[in-house]
């Protein structure tokens, strides 16, 4: 069973079913370079390989200032188009691994979530932020566009108009506005951030985790389908949950007026 694994630029620790992946470059405000993106992908492979012991994944940044302040401009400065495409594909590969996990994922946004940092947070299922957090896609101020999924995931979270405004102006928004437009789900005081995140994670882990994973899968895969097709997909997955032991336990416990003991079976 995975306990703790330290990479050069990220940390992966597991405690009571909750894995915490920390981007650990505080001197660079946790900026994402190619090595860090590679290590994120490797850590996510570890999480996927330990599904039985890891129930929820939390992603955060080291230090008090920044979740992830963006991609590493010092690395990108002299890139040509082919090198830029390679970096973009590396980020897409790692971020898609987050979305493809069966486990629920929570971004604990402790500070700046800009550019690649916002794109990383947007890859998670739920976003909880410190009231000191700032969000933005400032790529146009550098003469480029978002390249790690920002034009797509941000649009799906906040709508076309708000996404276009944020991307075209490059301006930052605070946590309150981020919550108002649907970019984040919860706001906390900085000192309470991880407590709140773990509270959510523990609430999730009390439930049938097969059902949680299936619900996540249906939401992600069917959200852009025609409604009738999406409903058929939901019906298929809903009916499949009735073949699990968790369904039997959950409904039996309800009828017996006790708390269920789910085993992920």
Coordinates of C-alpha atoms in Angstrom, one line a residue:
X1 CA 0.0 0.0 0.0
X2 CA 1.3 3.4 -1.0
X3 CA 2.1 5.7 2.0
X4 CA 4.4 8.5 1.0
X5 CA 6.4 9.1 -2.2
X6 CA 8.6 12.1 -2.8
X7 CA 9.5 13.2 -6.3
X8 CA 11.8 16.2 -7.2
X9 CA 8.9 18.6 -7.7
X10 CA 5.8 17.0 -6.2
X11 CA 4.9 15.2 -3.0
X12 CA 2.4 12.4 -2.7
X13 CA 1.2 11.3 0.7
X14 CA -1.7 9.0 1.8
X15 CA -3.5 9.2 5.1
X16 CA -6.7 7.3 6.0
X17 CA -7.7 6.9 2.4
X18 CA -7.0 10.5 1.3
X19 CA -4.1 11.0 -1.0
X20 CA -2.6 14.5 -1.2
X21 CA -0.6 15.5 -4.2
X22 CA 1.4 18.7 -3.5
X23 CA 3.1 20.7 -6.2
X24 CA 6.3 21.5 -4.4
X25 CA 8.2 24.4 -6.1
X26 CA 7.3 27.2 -3.7
X27 CA 10.3 29.3 -4.7
X28 CA 8.9 29.4 -8.2
X29 CA 5.3 29.8 -6.9
X30 CA 4.8 26.1 -8.0
X31 CA 5.1 26.9 -11.7
X32 CA 4.6 24.0 -14.0
X33 CA 7.6 23.0 -16.1
X34 CA 8.0 19.8 -18.1
X35 CA 9.6 17.9 -15.3
X36 CA 6.8 18.8 -12.9
X37 CA 4.1 17.9 -15.4
X38 CA 5.8 14.5 -15.9
X39 CA 6.0 13.9 -12.2
X40 CA 2.3 14.8 -11.8
X41 CA 1.5 12.2 -14.3
X42 CA 3.7 9.6 -12.5
X43 CA 2.0 10.4 -9.2
X44 CA -1.4 10.0 -10.7
X45 CA -0.4 6.6 -12.1
X46 CA 0.4 5.7 -8.4
X47 CA -3.0 6.9 -7.3
X48 CA -4.7 4.9 -10.0
X49 CA -2.7 1.8 -9.2
X50 CA -3.8 2.1 -5.5
X51 CA -7.6 2.4 -5.9
X52 CA -8.3 0.1 -3.1
X53 CA -6.4 2.2 -0.5
X54 CA -6.9 5.7 -2.0
X55 CA -10.5 6.8 -2.0
X56 CA -10.1 10.6 -2.6
X57 CA -7.3 12.6 -4.2
X58 CA -6.5 16.2 -3.0
X59 CA -4.3 18.4 -5.2
X60 CA -2.7 21.5 -3.6
X61 CA 0.4 23.7 -3.8
X62 CA 3.3 24.1 -1.3
X63 CA 3.6 27.4 0.6
X64 CA 1.1 30.0 1.5
X65 CA 1.2 32.2 -1.7
X66 CA 0.4 29.9 -4.6
X67 CA -1.5 26.9 -5.7
X68 CA 0.2 27.0 -9.1
X69 CA 1.1 30.4 -10.5
X70 CA 1.1 29.1 -14.1
X71 CA 3.4 27.4 -16.5
X72 CA 7.1 28.1 -16.2
X73 CA 7.7 31.1 -18.4
X74 CA 11.5 30.7 -18.0
X75 CA 11.2 27.4 -19.8
X76 CA 8.7 28.6 -22.4
X77 CA 10.5 31.8 -23.3
X78 CA 12.6 30.5 -26.2
X79 CA 10.3 27.6 -27.3
X80 CA 9.4 27.1 -31.0
X81 CA 6.0 25.9 -32.1
X82 CA 7.0 22.2 -32.0
X83 CA 8.4 22.5 -28.5
X84 CA 5.3 24.4 -27.3
X85 CA 3.0 21.7 -28.8
X86 CA 5.0 19.0 -26.9
X87 CA 4.6 20.8 -23.6
X88 CA 0.9 21.3 -24.2
X89 CA 0.4 17.6 -24.9
X90 CA 2.4 16.7 -21.8
X91 CA 0.1 18.9 -19.7
X92 CA -3.0 17.5 -21.4
X93 CA -1.9 14.0 -20.8
X94 CA -1.4 14.6 -17.1
X95 CA -4.6 16.6 -16.6
X96 CA -6.7 14.0 -18.4
X97 CA -5.3 11.4 -16.0
X98 CA -6.9 13.5 -13.2
X99 CA -10.3 13.4 -14.9
X100 CA -10.0 9.7 -15.7
X101 CA -9.4 8.6 -12.1
X102 CA -12.3 6.7 -10.6
X103 CA -11.6 8.5 -7.3
X104 CA -13.1 11.9 -6.6
X105 CA -10.6 14.7 -6.9
X106 CA -10.5 18.0 -4.9
X107 CA -8.3 21.0 -5.7
X108 CA -7.4 22.8 -2.5
X109 CA -6.5 26.2 -3.9
X110 CA -4.3 28.0 -1.3
X111 CA -3.2 31.0 -3.3
X112 CA -2.6 32.0 -6.9
X113 CA -4.3 29.7 -9.5
X114 CA -3.2 31.4 -12.7
X115 CA -2.8 30.0 -16.2
X116 CA -1.7 26.4 -15.9
X117 CA -2.7 26.5 -12.2
X118 CA -6.3 27.4 -13.0
X119 CA -6.2 24.7 -15.7
X120 CA -5.0 22.2 -13.2
X121 CA -7.7 23.1 -10.7
X122 CA -10.3 23.0 -13.4
X123 CA -9.3 19.3 -14.1
X124 CA -10.4 18.4 -10.6
X125 CA -14.0 17.4 -9.7
X126 CA -14.4 20.0 -6.9
X127 CA -12.5 23.2 -6.1
X128 CA -12.2 24.6 -2.5
X129 CA -10.4 27.8 -2.1
X130 CA -8.9 30.1 0.5
X131 CA -10.5 33.5 0.6
X132 CA -7.0 34.8 -0.3
X133 CA -6.9 32.8 -3.6
X134 CA -6.8 34.5 -7.0
X135 CA -7.8 33.0 -10.3
X136 CA -7.0 34.0 -13.9
X137 CA -5.9 33.0 -17.4
X138 CA -3.4 35.7 -18.2
X139 CA -1.9 34.1 -21.2
X140 CA -2.9 36.9 -23.6
X141 CA -0.7 39.3 -21.6
X142 CA 2.2 37.1 -22.8
X143 CA 1.0 37.0 -26.4
X144 CA -0.3 33.4 -26.3
X145 CA -3.6 31.7 -25.4
X146 CA -4.3 29.1 -22.7
X147 CA -2.7 25.8 -23.8
X148 CA -3.3 23.4 -21.0
X149 CA -7.1 23.1 -21.4
X150 CA -8.2 26.6 -20.3
X151 CA -10.2 27.5 -23.3
X152 CA -12.3 24.3 -22.8
X153 CA -12.5 23.5 -19.1
X154 CA -13.0 27.1 -18.0
X155 CA -15.8 27.5 -20.6
X156 CA -17.5 24.4 -19.3
X157 CA -17.4 25.7 -15.7
X158 CA -18.3 29.4 -16.1
X159 CA -19.9 29.6 -19.6
X160 CA -18.7 31.2 -22.8
X161 CA -19.1 34.8 -22.0
X162 CA -17.3 34.7 -18.7
X163 CA -14.5 32.5 -20.1
X164 CA -14.0 34.9 -23.0
X165 CA -13.9 37.9 -20.6
X166 CA -11.4 36.2 -18.3
X167 CA -9.2 35.0 -21.1
X168 CA -9.4 38.1 -23.3
X169 CA -8.7 40.6 -20.5
X170 CA -6.2 38.4 -18.6
X171 CA -7.6 39.8 -15.4
X172 CA -7.5 38.0 -12.0
X173 CA -10.7 37.4 -10.0
X174 CA -11.0 36.8 -6.3
X175 CA -12.5 33.8 -4.6
X176 CA -15.8 35.5 -4.1
X177 CA -16.3 36.1 -7.8
X178 CA -14.9 32.7 -8.6
X179 CA -17.7 31.2 -6.4
X180 CA -20.3 33.5 -7.9
X181 CA -19.6 32.4 -11.5
X182 CA -19.3 28.7 -10.6
X183 CA -15.5 28.3 -10.8
X184 CA -15.2 27.0 -7.2
X185 CA -17.6 25.3 -4.8
X186 CA -16.4 26.4 -1.4
X187 CA -14.5 29.3 0.2
X188 CA -12.7 29.1 3.6
X189 CA -10.3 31.0 5.7
X190 CA -6.7 30.1 4.8
X191 CA -6.0 28.2 8.0
X192 CA -9.2 26.1 7.5
X193 CA -8.6 25.1 3.9
X194 CA -7.3 21.6 4.4
X195 CA -9.7 20.9 7.3
X196 CA -12.6 21.8 4.9
X197 CA -11.2 19.7 2.1
X198 CA -10.8 16.7 4.4
X199 CA -14.3 17.2 5.7
X200 CA -15.6 16.9 2.2
X201 CA -13.3 13.9 1.5
X202 CA -14.5 12.1 4.6
X203 CA -18.1 12.7 3.7
X204 CA -17.5 11.2 0.3
X205 CA -15.8 8.2 1.8
X206 CA -18.8 7.4 3.9
X207 CA -20.8 6.6 0.8
X208 CA -20.7 3.8 -1.8
X209 CA -17.5 4.6 -3.7
X210 CA -18.5 2.5 -6.7
X211 CA -21.6 4.7 -7.0
X212 CA -19.5 7.9 -6.5
X213 CA -17.2 6.8 -9.3
X214 CA -20.1 5.9 -11.6
X215 CA -21.8 9.2 -10.9
X216 CA -18.6 11.1 -11.7
X217 CA -18.2 9.0 -14.9
X218 CA -21.8 9.7 -16.1
X219 CA -21.5 13.5 -15.4
X220 CA -18.2 13.8 -17.2
X221 CA -19.1 11.6 -20.2
X222 CA -22.7 12.6 -20.7
X223 CA -22.7 16.3 -20.0
X224 CA -22.3 17.3 -23.7
X225 CA -24.5 14.5 -25.1
X226 CA -28.1 15.1 -26.3
X227 CA -30.4 14.8 -23.3
X228 CA -32.2 11.6 -24.5
X229 CA -28.8 9.9 -25.1
X230 CA -27.5 11.2 -21.8
X231 CA -30.5 9.9 -19.9
X232 CA -30.1 6.5 -21.5
X233 CA -26.5 6.4 -20.4
X234 CA -27.5 7.3 -16.8
X235 CA -30.1 4.6 -16.8
X236 CA -27.5 2.0 -17.9
X237 CA -25.1 3.0 -15.1
X238 CA -27.8 3.3 -12.6
X239 CA -29.0 -0.2 -13.3
X240 CA -25.5 -1.5 -13.1
X241 CA -25.2 -0.3 -9.5
X242 CA -27.9 -2.8 -8.6
X243 CA -25.4 -5.6 -9.3
X244 CA -23.1 -4.4 -6.5
X245 CA -22.9 -5.5 -2.9
X246 CA -22.8 -1.8 -1.9
X247 CA -26.3 -1.4 -3.2
X248 CA -27.5 -4.3 -1.2
X249 CA -25.8 -3.0 1.9
X250 CA -26.9 0.6 1.4
X251 CA -30.6 -0.2 1.0
X252 CA -30.6 -2.9 3.7
X253 CA -29.0 -0.5 6.2
X254 CA -31.6 2.1 5.3
X255 CA -34.5 -0.3 6.0
X256 CA -32.8 -1.5 9.2
X257 CA -32.3 2.2 10.3
X258 CA -28.5 1.9 10.7
X259 CA -25.5 3.3 9.0
X260 CA -24.2 1.3 6.0
X261 CA -20.8 -0.3 5.9
X262 CA -19.7 0.0 2.3
X263 CA -16.8 -2.2 1.0
X264 CA -16.5 -0.9 -2.5
X265 CA -17.9 -4.2 -4.0

